[in-house]
mmCIF file of C-alpha atoms and ligand atoms in Angstrom:
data_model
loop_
_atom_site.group_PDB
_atom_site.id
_atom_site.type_symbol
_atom_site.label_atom_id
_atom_site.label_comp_id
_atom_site.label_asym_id
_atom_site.label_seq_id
_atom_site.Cartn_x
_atom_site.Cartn_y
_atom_site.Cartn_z
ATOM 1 C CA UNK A 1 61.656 46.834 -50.190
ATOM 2 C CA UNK A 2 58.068 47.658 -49.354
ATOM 3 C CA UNK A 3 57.308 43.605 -50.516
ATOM 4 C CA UNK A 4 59.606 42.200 -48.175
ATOM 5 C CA UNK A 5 58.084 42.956 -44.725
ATOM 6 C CA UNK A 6 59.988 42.810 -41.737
ATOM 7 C CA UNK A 7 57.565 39.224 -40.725
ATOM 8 C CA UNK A 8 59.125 37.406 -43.317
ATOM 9 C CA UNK A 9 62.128 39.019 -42.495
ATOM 10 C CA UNK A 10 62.154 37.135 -39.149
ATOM 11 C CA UNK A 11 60.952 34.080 -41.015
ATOM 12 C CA UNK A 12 63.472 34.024 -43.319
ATOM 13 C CA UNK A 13 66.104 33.960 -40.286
ATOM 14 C CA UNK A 14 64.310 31.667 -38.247
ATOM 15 C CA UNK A 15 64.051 28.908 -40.712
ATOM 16 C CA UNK A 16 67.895 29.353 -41.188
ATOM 17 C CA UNK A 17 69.087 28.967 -38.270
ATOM 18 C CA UNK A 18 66.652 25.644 -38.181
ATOM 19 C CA UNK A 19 67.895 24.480 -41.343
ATOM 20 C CA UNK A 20 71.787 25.061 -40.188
ATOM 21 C CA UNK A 21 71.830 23.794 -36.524
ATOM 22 C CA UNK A 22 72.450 20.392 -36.806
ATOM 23 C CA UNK A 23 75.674 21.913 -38.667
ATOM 24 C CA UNK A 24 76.074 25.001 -36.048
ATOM 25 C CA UNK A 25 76.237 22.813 -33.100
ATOM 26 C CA UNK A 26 78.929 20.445 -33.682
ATOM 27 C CA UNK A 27 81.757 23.141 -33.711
ATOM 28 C CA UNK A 28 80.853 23.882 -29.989
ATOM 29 C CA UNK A 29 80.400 21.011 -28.815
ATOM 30 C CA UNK A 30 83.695 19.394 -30.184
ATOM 31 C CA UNK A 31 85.407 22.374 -28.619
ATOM 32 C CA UNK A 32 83.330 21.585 -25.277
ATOM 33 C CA UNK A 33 84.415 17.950 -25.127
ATOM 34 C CA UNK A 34 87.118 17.405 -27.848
ATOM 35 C CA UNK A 35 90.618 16.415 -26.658
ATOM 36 C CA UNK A 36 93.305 13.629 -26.387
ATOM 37 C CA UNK A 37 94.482 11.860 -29.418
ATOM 38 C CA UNK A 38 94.529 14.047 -32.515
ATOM 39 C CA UNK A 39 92.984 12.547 -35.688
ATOM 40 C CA UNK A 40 96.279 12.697 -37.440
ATOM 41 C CA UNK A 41 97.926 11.046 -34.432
ATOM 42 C CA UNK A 42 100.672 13.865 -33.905
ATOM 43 C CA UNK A 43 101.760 12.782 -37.817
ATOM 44 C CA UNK A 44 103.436 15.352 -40.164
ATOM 45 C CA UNK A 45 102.318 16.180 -44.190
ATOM 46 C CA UNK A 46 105.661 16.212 -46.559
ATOM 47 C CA UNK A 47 105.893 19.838 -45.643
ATOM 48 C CA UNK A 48 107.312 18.625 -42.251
ATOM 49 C CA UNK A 49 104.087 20.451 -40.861
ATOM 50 C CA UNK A 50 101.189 18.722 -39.081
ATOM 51 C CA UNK A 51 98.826 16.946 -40.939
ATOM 52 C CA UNK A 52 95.758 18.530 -39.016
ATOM 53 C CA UNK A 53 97.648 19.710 -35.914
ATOM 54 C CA UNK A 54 96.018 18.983 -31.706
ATOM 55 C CA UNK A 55 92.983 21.128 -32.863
ATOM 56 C CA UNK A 56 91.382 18.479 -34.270
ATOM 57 C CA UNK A 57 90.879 15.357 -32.257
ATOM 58 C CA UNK A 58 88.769 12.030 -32.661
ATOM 59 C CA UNK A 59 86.735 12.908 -29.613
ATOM 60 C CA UNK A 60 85.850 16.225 -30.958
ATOM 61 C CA UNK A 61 85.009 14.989 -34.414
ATOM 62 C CA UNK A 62 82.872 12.334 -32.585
ATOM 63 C CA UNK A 63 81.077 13.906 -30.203
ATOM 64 C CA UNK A 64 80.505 16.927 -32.086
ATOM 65 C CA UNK A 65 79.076 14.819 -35.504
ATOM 66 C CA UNK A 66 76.984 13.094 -32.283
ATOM 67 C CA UNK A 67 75.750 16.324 -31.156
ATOM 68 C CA UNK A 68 74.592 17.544 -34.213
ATOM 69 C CA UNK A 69 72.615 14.283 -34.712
ATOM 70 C CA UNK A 70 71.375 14.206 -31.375
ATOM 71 C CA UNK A 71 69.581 18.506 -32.188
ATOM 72 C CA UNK A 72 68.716 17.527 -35.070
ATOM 73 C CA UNK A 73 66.519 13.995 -33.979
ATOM 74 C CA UNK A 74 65.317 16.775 -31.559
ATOM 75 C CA UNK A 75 63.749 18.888 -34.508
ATOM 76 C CA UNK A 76 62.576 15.601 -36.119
ATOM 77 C CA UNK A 77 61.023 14.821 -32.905
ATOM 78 C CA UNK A 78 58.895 18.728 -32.987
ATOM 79 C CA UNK A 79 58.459 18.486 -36.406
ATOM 80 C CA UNK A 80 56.563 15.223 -36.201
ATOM 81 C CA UNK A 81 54.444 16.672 -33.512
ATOM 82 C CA UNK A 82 53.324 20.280 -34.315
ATOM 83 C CA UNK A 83 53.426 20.669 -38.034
ATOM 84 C CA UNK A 84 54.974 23.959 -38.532
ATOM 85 C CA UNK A 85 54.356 24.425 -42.222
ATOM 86 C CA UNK A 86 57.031 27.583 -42.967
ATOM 87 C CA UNK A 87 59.860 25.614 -41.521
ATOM 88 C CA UNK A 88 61.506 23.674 -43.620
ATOM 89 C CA UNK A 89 61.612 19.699 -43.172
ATOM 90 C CA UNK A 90 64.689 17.699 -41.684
ATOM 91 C CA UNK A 91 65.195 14.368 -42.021
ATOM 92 C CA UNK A 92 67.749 11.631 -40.918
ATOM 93 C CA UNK A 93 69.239 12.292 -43.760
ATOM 94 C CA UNK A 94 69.528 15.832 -43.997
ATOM 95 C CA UNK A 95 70.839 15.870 -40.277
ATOM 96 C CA UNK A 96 73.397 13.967 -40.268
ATOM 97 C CA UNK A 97 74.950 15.225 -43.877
ATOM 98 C CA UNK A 98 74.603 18.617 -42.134
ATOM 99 C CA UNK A 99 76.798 17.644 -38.686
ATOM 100 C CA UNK A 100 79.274 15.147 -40.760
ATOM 101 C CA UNK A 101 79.877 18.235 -43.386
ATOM 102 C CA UNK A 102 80.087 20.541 -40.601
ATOM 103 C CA UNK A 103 83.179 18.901 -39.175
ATOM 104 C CA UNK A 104 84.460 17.451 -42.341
ATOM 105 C CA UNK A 105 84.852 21.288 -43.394
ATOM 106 C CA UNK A 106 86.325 22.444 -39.955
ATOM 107 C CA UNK A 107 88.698 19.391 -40.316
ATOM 108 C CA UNK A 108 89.651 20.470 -44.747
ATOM 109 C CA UNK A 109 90.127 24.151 -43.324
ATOM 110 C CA UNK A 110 92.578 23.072 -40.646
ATOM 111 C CA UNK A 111 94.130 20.866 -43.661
ATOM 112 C CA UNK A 112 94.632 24.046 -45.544
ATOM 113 C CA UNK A 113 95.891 26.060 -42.662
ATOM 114 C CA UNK A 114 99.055 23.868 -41.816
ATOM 115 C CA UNK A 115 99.578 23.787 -46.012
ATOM 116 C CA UNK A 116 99.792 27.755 -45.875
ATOM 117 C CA UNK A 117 101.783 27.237 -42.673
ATOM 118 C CA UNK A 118 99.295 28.807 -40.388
ATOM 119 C CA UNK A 119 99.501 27.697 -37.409
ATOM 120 C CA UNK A 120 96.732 26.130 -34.690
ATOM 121 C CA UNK A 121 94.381 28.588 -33.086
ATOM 122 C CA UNK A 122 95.576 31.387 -35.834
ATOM 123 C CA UNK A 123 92.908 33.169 -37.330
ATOM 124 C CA UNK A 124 92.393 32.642 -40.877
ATOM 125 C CA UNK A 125 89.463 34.601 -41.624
ATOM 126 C CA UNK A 126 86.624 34.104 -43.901
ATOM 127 C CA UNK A 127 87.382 30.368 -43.962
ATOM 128 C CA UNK A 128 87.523 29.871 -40.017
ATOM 129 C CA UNK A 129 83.994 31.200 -39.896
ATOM 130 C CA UNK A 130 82.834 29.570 -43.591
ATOM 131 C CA UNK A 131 84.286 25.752 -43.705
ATOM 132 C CA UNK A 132 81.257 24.280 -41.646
ATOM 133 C CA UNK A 133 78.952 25.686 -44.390
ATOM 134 C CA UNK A 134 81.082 24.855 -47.288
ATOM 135 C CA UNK A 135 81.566 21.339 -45.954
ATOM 136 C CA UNK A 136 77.456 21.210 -44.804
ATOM 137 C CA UNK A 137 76.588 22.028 -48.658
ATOM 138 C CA UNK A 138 79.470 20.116 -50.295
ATOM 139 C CA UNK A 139 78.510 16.592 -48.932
ATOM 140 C CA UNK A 140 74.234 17.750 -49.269
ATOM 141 C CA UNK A 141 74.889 18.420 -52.700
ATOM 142 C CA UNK A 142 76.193 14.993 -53.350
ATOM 143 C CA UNK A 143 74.287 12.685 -51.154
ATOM 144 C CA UNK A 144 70.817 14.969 -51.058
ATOM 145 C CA UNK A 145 70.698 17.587 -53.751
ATOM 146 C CA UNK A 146 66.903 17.153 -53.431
ATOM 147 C CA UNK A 147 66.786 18.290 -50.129
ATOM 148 C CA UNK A 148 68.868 21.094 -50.316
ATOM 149 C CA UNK A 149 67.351 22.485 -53.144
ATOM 150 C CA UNK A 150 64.093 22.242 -51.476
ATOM 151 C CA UNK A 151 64.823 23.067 -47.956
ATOM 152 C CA UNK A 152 67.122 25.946 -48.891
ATOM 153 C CA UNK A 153 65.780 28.866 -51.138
ATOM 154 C CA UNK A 154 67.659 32.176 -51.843
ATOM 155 C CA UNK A 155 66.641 33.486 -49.048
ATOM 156 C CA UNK A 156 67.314 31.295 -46.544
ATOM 157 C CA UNK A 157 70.902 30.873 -48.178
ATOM 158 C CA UNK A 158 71.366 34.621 -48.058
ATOM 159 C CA UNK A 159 70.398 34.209 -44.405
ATOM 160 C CA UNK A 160 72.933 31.492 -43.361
ATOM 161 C CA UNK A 161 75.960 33.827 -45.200
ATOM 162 C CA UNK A 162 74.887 37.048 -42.933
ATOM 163 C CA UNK A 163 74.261 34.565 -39.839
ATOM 164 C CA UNK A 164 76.783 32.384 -39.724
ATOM 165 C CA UNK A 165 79.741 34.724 -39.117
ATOM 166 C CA UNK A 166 77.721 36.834 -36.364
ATOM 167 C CA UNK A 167 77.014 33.463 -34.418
ATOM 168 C CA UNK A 168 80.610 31.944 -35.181
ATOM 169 C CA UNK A 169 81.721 35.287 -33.605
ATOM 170 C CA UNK A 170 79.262 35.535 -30.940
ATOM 171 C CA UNK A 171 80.093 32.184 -30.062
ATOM 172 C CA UNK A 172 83.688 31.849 -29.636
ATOM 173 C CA UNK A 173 83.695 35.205 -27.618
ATOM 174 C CA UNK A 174 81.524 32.913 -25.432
ATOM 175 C CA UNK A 175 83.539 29.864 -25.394
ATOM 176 C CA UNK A 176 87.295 32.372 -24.744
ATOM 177 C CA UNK A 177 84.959 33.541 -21.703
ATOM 178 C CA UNK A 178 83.512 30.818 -20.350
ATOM 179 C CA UNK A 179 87.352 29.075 -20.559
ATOM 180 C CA UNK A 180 86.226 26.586 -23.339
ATOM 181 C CA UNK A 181 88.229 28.100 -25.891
ATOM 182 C CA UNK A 182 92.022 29.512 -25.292
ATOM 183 C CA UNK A 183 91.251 32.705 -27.883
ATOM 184 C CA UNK A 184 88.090 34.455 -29.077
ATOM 185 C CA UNK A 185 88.039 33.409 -32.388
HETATM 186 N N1 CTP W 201 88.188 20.442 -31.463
HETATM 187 C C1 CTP W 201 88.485 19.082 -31.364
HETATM 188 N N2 CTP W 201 88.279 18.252 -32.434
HETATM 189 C C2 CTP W 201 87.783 18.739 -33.604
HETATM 190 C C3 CTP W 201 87.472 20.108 -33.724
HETATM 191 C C4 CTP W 201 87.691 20.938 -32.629
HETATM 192 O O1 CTP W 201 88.928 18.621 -30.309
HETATM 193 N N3 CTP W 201 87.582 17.873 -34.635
HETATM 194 C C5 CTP W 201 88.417 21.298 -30.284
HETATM 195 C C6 CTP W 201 89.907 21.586 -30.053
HETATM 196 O O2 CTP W 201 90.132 21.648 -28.679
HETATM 197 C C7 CTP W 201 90.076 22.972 -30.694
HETATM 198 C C8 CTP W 201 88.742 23.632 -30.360
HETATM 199 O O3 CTP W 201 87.788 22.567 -30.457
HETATM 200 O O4 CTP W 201 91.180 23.676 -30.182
HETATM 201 C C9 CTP W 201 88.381 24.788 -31.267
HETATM 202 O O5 CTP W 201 88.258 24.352 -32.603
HETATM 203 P P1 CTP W 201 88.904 25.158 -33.799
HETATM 204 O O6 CTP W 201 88.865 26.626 -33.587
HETATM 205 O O7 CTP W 201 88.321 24.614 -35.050
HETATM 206 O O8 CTP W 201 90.451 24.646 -33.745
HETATM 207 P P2 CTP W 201 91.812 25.425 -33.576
HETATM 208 O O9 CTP W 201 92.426 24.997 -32.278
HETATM 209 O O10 CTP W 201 91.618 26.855 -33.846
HETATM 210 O O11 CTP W 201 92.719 24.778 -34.715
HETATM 211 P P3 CTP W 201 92.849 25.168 -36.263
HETATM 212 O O12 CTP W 201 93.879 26.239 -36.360
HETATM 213 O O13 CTP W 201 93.284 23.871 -36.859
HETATM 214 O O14 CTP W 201 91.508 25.595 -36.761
HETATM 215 MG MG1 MG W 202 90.198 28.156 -34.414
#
């Protein structure tokens, strides 16, 4: 333990949450300004269940990927001006693959949900707090392997596991209070 100081620690978890905003932003922000017509258009699976269900609606899925662009052209934008050598590097790229997968992953999870017959807004844990990551890393490690494997190391990976589910927590108990979202999960 004595090796791994508490400064790189900090660094560890800083260049996580870097690496994963573009992907931790687009959640939010669909549940800020999503609504109206849902993606599957109010259209039932074979099951007789909702394809997706109203959670997931086009203006959510597009202003959320839009959002996650728009954060991560902002860290583009610092990056090109002070050169912060420890952080790792995003580009166009690795931005968008990060928002897309994001909500792609939200969108699968919901998917899955109405298949097991869980219904919208019902917790279903681990993958409610997991499916932005999953899809974020899915569609990297077919369109930008490269950058993945670069931009991500161990540690930063075991970061975004321990962070993601105290943000995705911390979050939503934000959103239930703030009358964004209608529970706190
Ligand atoms: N949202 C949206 N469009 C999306 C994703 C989210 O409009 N593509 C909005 C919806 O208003 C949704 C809210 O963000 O209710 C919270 O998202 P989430 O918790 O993922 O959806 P749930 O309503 O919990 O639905 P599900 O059970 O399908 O996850
Ligand atoms: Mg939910």
């Amino acid at each position: 333990m004595s090796d791994i100081d508490i400064y790189s620690l900090i660094i560890i978890g800083i260049s996580a949450l870097w690496v994963m905003l573009p992907a931790y932003l687009p959640n939010p922000v669909a549940a800020a300004l999503g609504g109206g017509r849902p993606i599957d258009g109010g259209r039932c699976w074979r099951d007789g269940r909702r394809i997706f269900g109203d959670g997931k609606t086009i203006k959510g899925l597009v202003f959320g990927i839009v959002g996650g662009v728009v954060i991560g052209l902002l860290q583009i934008l610092i990056q090109s001006h002070a050169e912060i050598v420890w952080l790792p590097e995003h580009t166009f790229v690795s931005i968008t693959l990060l928002a897309a997968g994001a909500l792609l992953g939200d969108l699968s999870k919901s998917f899955l949900k109405r298949r097991r017959g869980v219904e919208r807004g019902e917790k279903w844990p681990v993958a409610d707090q997991f499916d932005l990551v999953i899809g974020a890393f899915i569609l990297l490690l077919i369109f930008d392997p490269e950058w993945l494997f670069s931009a991500i190391t161990i540690g930063i990976a075991i970061a975004i596991l321990i962070l993601t589910p105290v943000l995705h927590r911390g979050t939503n108990i934000i959103g239930y209070a703030l009358g964004i979202k209608d529970v706190p999960w």
